[in-house]
Coordinates of C-alpha atoms in Angstrom, one line a residue:
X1 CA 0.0 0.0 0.0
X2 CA 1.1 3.6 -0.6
X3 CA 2.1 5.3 2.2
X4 CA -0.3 8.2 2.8
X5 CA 0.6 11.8 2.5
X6 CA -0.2 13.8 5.6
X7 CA -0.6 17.8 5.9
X8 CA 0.1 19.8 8.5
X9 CA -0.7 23.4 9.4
X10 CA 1.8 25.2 11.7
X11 CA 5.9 24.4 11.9
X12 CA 5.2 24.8 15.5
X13 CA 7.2 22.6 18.5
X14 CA 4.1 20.5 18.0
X15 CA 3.7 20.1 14.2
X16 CA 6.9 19.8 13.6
X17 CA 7.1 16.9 16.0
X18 CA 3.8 15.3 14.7
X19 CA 6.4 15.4 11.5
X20 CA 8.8 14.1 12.7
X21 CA 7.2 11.1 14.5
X22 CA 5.0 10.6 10.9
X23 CA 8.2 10.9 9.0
X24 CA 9.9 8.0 11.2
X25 CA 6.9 5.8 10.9
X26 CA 7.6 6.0 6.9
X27 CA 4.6 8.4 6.2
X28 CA 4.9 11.5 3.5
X29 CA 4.1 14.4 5.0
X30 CA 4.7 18.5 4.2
X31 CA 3.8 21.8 6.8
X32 CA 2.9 24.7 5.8
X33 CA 3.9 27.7 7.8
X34 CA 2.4 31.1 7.7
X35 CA 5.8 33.0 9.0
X36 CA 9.6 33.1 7.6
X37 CA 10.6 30.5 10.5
X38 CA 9.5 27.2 12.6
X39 CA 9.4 27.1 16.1
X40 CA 6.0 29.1 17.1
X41 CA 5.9 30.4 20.1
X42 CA 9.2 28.7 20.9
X43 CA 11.4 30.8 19.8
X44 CA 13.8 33.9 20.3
X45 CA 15.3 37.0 18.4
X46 CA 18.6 38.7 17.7
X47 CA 19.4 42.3 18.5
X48 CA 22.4 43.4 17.1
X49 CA 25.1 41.4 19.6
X50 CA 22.3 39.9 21.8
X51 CA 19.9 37.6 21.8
X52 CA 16.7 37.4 23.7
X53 CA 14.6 34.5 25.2
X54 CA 11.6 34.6 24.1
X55 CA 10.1 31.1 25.2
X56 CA 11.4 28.4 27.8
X57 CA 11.6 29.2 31.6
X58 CA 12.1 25.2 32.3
X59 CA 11.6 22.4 30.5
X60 CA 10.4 19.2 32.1
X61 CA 12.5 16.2 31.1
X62 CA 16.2 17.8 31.1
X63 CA 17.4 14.5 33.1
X64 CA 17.1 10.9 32.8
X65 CA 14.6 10.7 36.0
X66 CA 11.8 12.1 33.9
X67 CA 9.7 9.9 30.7
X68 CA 10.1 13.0 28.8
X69 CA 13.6 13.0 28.4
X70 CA 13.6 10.4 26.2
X71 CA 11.0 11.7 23.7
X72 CA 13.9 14.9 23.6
X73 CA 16.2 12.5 22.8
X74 CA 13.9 10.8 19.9
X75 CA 13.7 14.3 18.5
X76 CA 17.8 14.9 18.7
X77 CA 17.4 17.2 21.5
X78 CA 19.5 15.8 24.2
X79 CA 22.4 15.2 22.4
X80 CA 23.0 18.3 21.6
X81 CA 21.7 21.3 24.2
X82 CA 22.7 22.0 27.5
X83 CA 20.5 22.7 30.3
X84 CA 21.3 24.9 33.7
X85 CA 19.5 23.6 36.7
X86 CA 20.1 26.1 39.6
X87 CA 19.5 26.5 43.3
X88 CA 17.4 28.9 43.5
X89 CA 14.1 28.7 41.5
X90 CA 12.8 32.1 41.7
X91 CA 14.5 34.7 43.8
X92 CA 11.2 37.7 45.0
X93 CA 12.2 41.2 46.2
X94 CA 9.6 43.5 48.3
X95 CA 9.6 46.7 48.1
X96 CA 10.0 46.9 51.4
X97 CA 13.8 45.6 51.1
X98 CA 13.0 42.2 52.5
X99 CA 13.4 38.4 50.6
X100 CA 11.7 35.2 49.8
X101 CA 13.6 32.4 47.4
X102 CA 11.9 29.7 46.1
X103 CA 14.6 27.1 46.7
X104 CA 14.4 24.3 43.7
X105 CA 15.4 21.9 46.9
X106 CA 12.1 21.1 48.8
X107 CA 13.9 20.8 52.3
X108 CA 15.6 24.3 51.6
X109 CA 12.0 25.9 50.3
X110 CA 10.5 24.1 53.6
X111 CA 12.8 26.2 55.9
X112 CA 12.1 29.1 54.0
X113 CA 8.2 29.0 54.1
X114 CA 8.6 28.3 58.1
X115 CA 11.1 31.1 58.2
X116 CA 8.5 33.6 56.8
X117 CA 5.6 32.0 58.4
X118 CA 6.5 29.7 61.2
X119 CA 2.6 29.7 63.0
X120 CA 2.0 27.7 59.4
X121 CA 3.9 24.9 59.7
X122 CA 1.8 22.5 59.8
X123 CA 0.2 23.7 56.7
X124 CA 3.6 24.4 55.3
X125 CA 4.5 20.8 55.6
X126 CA 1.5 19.6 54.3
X127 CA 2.5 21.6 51.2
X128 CA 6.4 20.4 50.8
X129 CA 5.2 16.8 51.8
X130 CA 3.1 16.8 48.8
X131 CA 6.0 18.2 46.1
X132 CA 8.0 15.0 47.8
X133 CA 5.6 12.6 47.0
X134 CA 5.1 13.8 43.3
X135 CA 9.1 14.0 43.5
X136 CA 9.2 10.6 44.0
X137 CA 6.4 9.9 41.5
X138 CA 8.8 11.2 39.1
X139 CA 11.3 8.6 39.9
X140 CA 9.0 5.5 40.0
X141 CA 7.5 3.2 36.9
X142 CA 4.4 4.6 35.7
X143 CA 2.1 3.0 38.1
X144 CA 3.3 4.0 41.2
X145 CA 3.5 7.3 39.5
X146 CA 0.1 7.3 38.7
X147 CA -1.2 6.4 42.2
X148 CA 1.3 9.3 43.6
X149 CA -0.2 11.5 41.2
X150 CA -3.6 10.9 41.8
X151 CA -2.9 10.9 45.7
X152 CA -1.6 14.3 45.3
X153 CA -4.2 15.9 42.6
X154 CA -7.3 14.4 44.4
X155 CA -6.0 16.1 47.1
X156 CA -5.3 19.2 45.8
X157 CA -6.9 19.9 42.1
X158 CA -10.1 22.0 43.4
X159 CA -8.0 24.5 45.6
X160 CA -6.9 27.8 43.9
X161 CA -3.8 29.0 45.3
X162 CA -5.6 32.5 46.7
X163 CA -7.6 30.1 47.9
X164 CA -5.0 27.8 49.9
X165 CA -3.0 31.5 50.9
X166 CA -5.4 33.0 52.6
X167 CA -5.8 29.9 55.2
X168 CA -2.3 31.3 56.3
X169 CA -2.3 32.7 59.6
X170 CA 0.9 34.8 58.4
X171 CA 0.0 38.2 57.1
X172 CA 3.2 38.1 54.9
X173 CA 1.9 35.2 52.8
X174 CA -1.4 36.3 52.6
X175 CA -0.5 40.0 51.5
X176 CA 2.5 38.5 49.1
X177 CA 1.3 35.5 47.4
X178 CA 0.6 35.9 44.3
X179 CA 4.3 37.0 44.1
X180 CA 5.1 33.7 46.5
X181 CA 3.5 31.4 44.8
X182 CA 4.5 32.5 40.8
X183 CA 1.4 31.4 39.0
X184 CA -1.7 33.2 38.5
X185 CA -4.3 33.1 41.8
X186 CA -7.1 31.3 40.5
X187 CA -4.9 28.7 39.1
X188 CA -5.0 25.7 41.2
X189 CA -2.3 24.9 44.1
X190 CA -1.2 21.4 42.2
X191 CA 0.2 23.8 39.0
X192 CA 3.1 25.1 41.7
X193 CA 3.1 21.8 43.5
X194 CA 4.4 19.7 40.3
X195 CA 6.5 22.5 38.9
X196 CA 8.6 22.8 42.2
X197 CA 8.8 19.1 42.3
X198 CA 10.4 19.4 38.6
X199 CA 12.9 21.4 40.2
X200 CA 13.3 19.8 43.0
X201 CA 15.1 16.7 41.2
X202 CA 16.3 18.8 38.6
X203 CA 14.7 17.4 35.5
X204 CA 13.4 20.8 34.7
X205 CA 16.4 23.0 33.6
X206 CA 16.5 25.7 31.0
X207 CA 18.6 25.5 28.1
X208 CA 21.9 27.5 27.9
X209 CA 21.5 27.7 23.7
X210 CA 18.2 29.0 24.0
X211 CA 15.0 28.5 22.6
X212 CA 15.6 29.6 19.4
X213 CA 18.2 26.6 18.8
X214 CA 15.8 24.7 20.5
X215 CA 13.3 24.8 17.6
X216 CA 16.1 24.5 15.0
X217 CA 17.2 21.4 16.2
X218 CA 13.9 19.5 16.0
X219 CA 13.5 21.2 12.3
X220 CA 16.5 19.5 11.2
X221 CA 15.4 16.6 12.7
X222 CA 12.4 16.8 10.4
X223 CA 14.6 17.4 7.2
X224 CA 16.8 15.0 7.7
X225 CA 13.9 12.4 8.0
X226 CA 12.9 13.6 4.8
X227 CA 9.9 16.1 5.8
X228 CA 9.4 19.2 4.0
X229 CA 8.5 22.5 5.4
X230 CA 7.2 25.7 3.4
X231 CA 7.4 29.0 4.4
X232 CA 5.1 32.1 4.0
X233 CA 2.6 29.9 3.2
X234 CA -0.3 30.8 5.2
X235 CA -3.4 28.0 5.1
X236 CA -6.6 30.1 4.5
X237 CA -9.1 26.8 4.2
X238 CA -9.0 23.4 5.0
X239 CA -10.4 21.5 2.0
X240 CA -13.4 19.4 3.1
X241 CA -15.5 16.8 0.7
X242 CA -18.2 15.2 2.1
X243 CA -17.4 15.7 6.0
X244 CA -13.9 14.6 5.0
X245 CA -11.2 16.8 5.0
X246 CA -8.9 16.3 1.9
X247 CA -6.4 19.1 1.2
X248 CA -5.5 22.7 2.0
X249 CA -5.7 25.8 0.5
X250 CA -3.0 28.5 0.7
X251 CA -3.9 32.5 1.4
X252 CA -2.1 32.5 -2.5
X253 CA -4.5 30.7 -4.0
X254 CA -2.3 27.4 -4.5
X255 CA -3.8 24.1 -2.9
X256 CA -2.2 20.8 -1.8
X257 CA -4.3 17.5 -1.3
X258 CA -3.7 14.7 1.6
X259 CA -5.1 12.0 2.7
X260 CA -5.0 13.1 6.7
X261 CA -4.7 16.9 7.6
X262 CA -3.5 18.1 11.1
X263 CA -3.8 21.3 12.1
X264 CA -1.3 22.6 14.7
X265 CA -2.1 26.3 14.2
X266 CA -4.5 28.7 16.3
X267 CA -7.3 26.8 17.3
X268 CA -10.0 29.7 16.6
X269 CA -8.2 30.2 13.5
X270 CA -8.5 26.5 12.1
X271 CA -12.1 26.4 13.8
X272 CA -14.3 28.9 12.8
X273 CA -11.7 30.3 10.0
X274 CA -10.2 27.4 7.9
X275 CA -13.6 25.0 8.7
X276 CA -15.6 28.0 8.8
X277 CA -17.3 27.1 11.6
X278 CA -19.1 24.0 10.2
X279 CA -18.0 21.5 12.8
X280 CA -19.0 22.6 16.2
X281 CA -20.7 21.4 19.1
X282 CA -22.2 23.2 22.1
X283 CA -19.2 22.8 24.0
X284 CA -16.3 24.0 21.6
X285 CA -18.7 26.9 21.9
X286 CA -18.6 27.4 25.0
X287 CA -14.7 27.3 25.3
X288 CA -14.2 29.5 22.5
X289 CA -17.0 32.0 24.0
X290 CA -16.3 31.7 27.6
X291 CA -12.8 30.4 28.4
X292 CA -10.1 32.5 29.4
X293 CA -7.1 32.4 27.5
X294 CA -3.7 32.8 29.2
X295 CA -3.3 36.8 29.6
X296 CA -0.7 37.8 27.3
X297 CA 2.7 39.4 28.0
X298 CA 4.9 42.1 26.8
X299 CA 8.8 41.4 27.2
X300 CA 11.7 43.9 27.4
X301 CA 14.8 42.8 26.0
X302 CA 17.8 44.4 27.5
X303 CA 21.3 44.2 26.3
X304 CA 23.5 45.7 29.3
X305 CA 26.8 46.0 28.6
X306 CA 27.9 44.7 32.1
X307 CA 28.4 41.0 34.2
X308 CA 25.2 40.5 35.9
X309 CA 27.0 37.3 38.3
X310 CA 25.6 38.5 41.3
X311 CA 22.2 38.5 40.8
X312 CA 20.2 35.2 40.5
X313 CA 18.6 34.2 37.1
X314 CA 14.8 34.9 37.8
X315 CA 13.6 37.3 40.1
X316 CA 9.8 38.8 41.0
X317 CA 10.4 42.9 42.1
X318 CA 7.4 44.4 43.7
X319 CA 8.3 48.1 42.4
X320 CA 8.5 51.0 44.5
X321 CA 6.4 53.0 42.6
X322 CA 3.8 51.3 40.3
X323 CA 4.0 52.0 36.3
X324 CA 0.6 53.2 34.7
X325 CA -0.4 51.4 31.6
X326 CA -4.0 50.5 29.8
X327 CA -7.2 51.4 31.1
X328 CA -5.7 53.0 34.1
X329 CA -4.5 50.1 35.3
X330 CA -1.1 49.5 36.6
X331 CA 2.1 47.3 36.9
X332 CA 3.3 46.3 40.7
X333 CA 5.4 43.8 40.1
X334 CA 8.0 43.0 37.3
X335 CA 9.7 39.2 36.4
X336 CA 13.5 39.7 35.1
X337 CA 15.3 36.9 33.7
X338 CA 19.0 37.4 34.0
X339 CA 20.8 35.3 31.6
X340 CA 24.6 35.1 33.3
X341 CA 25.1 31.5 32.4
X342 CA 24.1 31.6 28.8
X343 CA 27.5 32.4 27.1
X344 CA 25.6 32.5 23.5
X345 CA 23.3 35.4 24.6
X346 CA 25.6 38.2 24.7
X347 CA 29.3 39.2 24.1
X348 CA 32.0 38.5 26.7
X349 CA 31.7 40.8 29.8
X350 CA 28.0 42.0 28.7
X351 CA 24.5 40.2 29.4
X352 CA 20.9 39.5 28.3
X353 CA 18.1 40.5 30.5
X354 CA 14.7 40.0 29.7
X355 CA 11.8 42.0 31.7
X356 CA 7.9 40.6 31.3
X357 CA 4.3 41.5 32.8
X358 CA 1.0 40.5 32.3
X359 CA -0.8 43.1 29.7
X360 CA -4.1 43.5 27.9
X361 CA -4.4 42.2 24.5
X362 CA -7.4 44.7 23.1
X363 CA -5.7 47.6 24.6
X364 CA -2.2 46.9 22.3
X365 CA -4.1 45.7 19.5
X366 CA -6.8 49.3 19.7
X367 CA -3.7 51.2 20.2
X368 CA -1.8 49.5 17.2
X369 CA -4.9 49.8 14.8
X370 CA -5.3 53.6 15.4
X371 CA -1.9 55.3 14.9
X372 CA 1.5 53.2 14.5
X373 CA 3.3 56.1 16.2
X374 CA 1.0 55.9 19.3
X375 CA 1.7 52.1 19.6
X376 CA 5.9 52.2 18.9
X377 CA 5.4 55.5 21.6
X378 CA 3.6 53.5 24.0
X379 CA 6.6 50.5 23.5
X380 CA 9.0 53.0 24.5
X381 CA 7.3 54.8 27.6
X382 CA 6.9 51.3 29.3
X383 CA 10.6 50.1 28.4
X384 CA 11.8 53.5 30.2
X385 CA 9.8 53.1 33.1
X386 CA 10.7 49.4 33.8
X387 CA 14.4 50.4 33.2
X388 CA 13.7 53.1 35.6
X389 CA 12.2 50.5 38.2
X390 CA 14.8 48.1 37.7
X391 CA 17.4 50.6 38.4
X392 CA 16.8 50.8 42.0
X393 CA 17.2 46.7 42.2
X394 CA 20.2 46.9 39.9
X395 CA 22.3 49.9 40.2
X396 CA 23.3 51.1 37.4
X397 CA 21.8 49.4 35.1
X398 CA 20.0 52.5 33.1
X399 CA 23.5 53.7 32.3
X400 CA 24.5 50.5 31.0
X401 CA 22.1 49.6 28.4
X402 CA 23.0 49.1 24.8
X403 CA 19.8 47.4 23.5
X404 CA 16.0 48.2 24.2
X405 CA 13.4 45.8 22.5
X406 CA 9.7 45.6 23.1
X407 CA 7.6 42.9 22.2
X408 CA 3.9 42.9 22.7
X409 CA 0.6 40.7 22.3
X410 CA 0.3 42.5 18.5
X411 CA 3.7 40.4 18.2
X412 CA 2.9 37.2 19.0
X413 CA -0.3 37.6 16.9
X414 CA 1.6 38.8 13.9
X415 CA 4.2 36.1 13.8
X416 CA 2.4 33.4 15.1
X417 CA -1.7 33.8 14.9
X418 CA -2.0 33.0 18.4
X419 CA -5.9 34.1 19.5
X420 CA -5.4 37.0 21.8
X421 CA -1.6 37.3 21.3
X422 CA -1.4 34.7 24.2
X423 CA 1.0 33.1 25.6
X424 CA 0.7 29.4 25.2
X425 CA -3.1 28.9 24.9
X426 CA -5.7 28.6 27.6
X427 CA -5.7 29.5 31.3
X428 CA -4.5 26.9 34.1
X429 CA -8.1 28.0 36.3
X430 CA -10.4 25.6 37.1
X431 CA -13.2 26.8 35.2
X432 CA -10.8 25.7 32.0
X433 CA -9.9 22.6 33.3
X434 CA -13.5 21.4 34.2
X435 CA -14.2 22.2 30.7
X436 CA -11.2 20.5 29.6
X437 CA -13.4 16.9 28.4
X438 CA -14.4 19.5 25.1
X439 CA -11.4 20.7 23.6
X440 CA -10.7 17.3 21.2
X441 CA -8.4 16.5 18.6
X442 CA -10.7 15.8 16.3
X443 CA -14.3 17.8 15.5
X444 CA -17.7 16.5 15.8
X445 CA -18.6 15.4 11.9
X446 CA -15.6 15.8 10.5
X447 CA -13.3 12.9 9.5
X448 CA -9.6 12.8 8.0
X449 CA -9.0 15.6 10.4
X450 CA -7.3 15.9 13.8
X451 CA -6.0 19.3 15.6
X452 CA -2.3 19.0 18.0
X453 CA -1.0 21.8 19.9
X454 CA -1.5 23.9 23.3
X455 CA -5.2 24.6 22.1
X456 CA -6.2 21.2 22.3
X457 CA -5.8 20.9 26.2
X458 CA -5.6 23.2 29.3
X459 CA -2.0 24.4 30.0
X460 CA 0.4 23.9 27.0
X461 CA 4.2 24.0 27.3
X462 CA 6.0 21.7 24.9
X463 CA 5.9 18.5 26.5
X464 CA 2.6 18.2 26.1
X465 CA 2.4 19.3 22.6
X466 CA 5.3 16.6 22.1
X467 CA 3.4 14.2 24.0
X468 CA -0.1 14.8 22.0
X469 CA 2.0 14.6 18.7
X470 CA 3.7 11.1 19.6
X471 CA 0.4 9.9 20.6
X472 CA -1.7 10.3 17.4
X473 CA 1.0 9.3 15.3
X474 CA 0.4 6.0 17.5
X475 CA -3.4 6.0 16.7
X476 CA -2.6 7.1 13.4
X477 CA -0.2 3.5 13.1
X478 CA -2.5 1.3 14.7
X479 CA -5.4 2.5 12.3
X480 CA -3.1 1.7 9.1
X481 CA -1.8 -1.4 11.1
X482 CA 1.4 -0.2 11.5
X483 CA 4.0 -0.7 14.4
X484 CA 4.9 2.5 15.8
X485 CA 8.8 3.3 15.5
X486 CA 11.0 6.3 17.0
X487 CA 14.3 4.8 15.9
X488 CA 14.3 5.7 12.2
X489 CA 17.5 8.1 11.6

């Protein structure tokens, strides 16, 4: 039998995986991506002699200890990045001048909690007692790890973290912890359980070549397996004959036939703009009308022309002084990512610092629409202000910067079609996750069609889009009676 061609939509960390698995299992397959690059959201830029992270914080499966390491290794990952682990996870600064570190170690982060708060231990311990067990979890064969895990998530899955901070009797956690406790309040309290148990066995380290190499690596994975990838080719329709789809057609006019398409673009985009719509049910409605997506971000690249050693790599600031931005709302806090261990970011003797906040999507994207001056003004008067603010944390910064860049939700839209200019796709709250049994990879009436990618479930991040890719390339084998393979070269 011929071997079937599959399309997909998006070059993506998870279409080009989906590609990469497909091409391994001996399938032909091609990707058409709307930008001049792969990678997505995954990715990072170049100003003049510094480069600036634009996507991975962590990544779960850096080490041996963790399943994911070897699906990196499948896609040639492993063998050839680098990954920093270090002690502290996050490092948060009051305004007030006083501390709180978010040790990766759970027995360090155990002192620190009952340093701060020491009429909470016995809720404290309850807390750290929980990121040991899914520590071990990690380290166990998948069953124990799935009884651990289920242990710790019945436990914990329905409990927001404001929720679980205000049952502190310690005013300095309940006034600080949505600076304490680094995700978003109404996420649940098992979202910072797992991730400090990552950490704590160090299997969740951030590369030191970056994000951008990151993507390139798995690209030439996909070449060299023989996929193809086309560029500025933007899929406007997903070709459909009698409830099956069959082909795609570029925003150029040209079309391409297959006999599977996956989409691992925007999900609103491939709904209700490629399908038009046509194969919904009540609840991708509902998501798409009533789920939050994550809140989008803008970053400040800063090239400083200075060693940064002393400081850690992450850090939360509460600022002084707050910085006004849309709708008369206001920044209070800032995250800086120092990057003083990443020799390929920046010249000898100089470093790459990257400043981010939560922002609103409609206020960039109104501001952008009415008057391209206004919106590259706008860029500017934030940048200042956060170098202002960061200032007083590192002296003498201001004087020292080289490089300013601004990237905003219009950004991510533009190169990457990403609904809302989000980052990664919906929000870790509960109300997403109970509505999580309706976002599916394939669409009610539709057949020959599957969607991959962040969009698809509640929380993202790239092992999961890695994970869902190796999956369906499994259903995909067992439908054509195939046995799945990851060891083609």
């Amino acid at each position: 039998m011929e071997n079937k061609k599959i399309i997909i939509i998006g070059s993506g960390i998870a279409g080009m995986s989906m590609g990469c698995y497909l091409q391994m299992n001996g399938y032909e397959t091609v990707i058409y991506e709307k930008g001049y690059s792969s990678g997505g959201l995954c990715t990072g830029w170049k100003r003049g002699e510094y480069y600036f992270e634009g996507c991975i914080t962590w990544l779960m499966g850096s080490d041996s200890k963790n399943e994911f390491y070897e699906y990196w290794k499948e896609l040639n990952v492993i063998q050839n990045m680098n990954f920093i682990n270090d002690d502290d996870f996050a490092v948060i600064k009051l305004k007030d001048g006083s501390e709180f570190t978010l040790y990766s170690d759970v027995d360090k982060l155990e002192k620190e909690f009952i340093r701060v708060a020491p009429e909470d231990k016995e809720k404290i311990l309850s807390l750290t007692d929980s990121i040991r067990e899914v520590s071990t979890a990690q380290l166990n064969s998948d069953n124990a790890k799935s009884v651990n895990y289920k242990k710790v998530i019945t436990k914990w899955c329905k409990i927001t973290i404001e929720e679980f901070a205000k049952g502190f009797k310690s005013e300095f956690v309940r006034k600080n912890f949505k600076r304490i406790f680094w995700f978003k309040y109404d996420n649940t309290i098992v979202n910072f359980i797992v991730t400090m148990a990552w950490h704590n066995i160090k299997v969740a380290g951030y590369p030191v070549e970056g994000s951008r190499r990151f993507s390139d690596i798995i690209e030439e994975r996909y070449i060299n397996l023989g996929g193809k990838i086309y560029y500025n080719s933007e899929v406007s329709e997903i070709l459909v004959k009698n409830d099956v789809a069959v082909g795609a057609k570029l925003k150029n006019g040209k079309t391409d036939n297959g006999d599977l398409i996956v989409s691992a673009a925007d999900g609103y985009n491939t709904i209700f703009q490629m399908l038009k719509g046509k194969y919904v049910d009540d609840g991708i409605k509902y998501c798409y009308e009533n789920l939050k997506t994550n809140q989008p971000k803008v970053y400040i690249g800063l090239g400083v022309s200075k060693k940064l050693d002393e400081f850690p790599h992450y850090m939360s600031l509460e600022l002084s002084e707050p910085i006004k931005t849309y709708a008369n709302e206001s920044i209070d806090n800032i995250f800086v990512k120092i990057y003083n261990k990443n020799q390929y970011f920046s010249p000898e003797g100089k470093t790459s610092v990257v400043v981010y906040n939560n922002t609103n999507y409609e206020y960039w994207e109104e501001l952008r629409k009415s008057s391209s001056k206004k919106y590259n003004d706008e860029k500017l008067r934030i940048a200042s202000e956060v170098i202002d603010a960061l200032d007083k944390y590192i002296e003498g910064i201001k004087s020292n910067i080289e490089v300013v860049d601004v990237s905003t939700p219009c950004t991510i839209e533009r190169y990457t079609n990403n609904r809302n200019g989000s980052w990664m796709g919906w929000s870790k709250e509960i109300e997403c996750i109970k509505n999580e049994k309706n976002l599916k990879r394939t669409l009610p009436g539709l057949d020959g069609f599957y969607m991959i990618g962040h969009w698809v479930g509640v929380g993202g991040g790239l092992p999961t889009v890695v994970l869902q890719a190796r999956n369906l390339v499994q259903v995909i084998c067992k439908n054509d009676e195939k046995v799945f393979t990851t060891t083609r070269l």
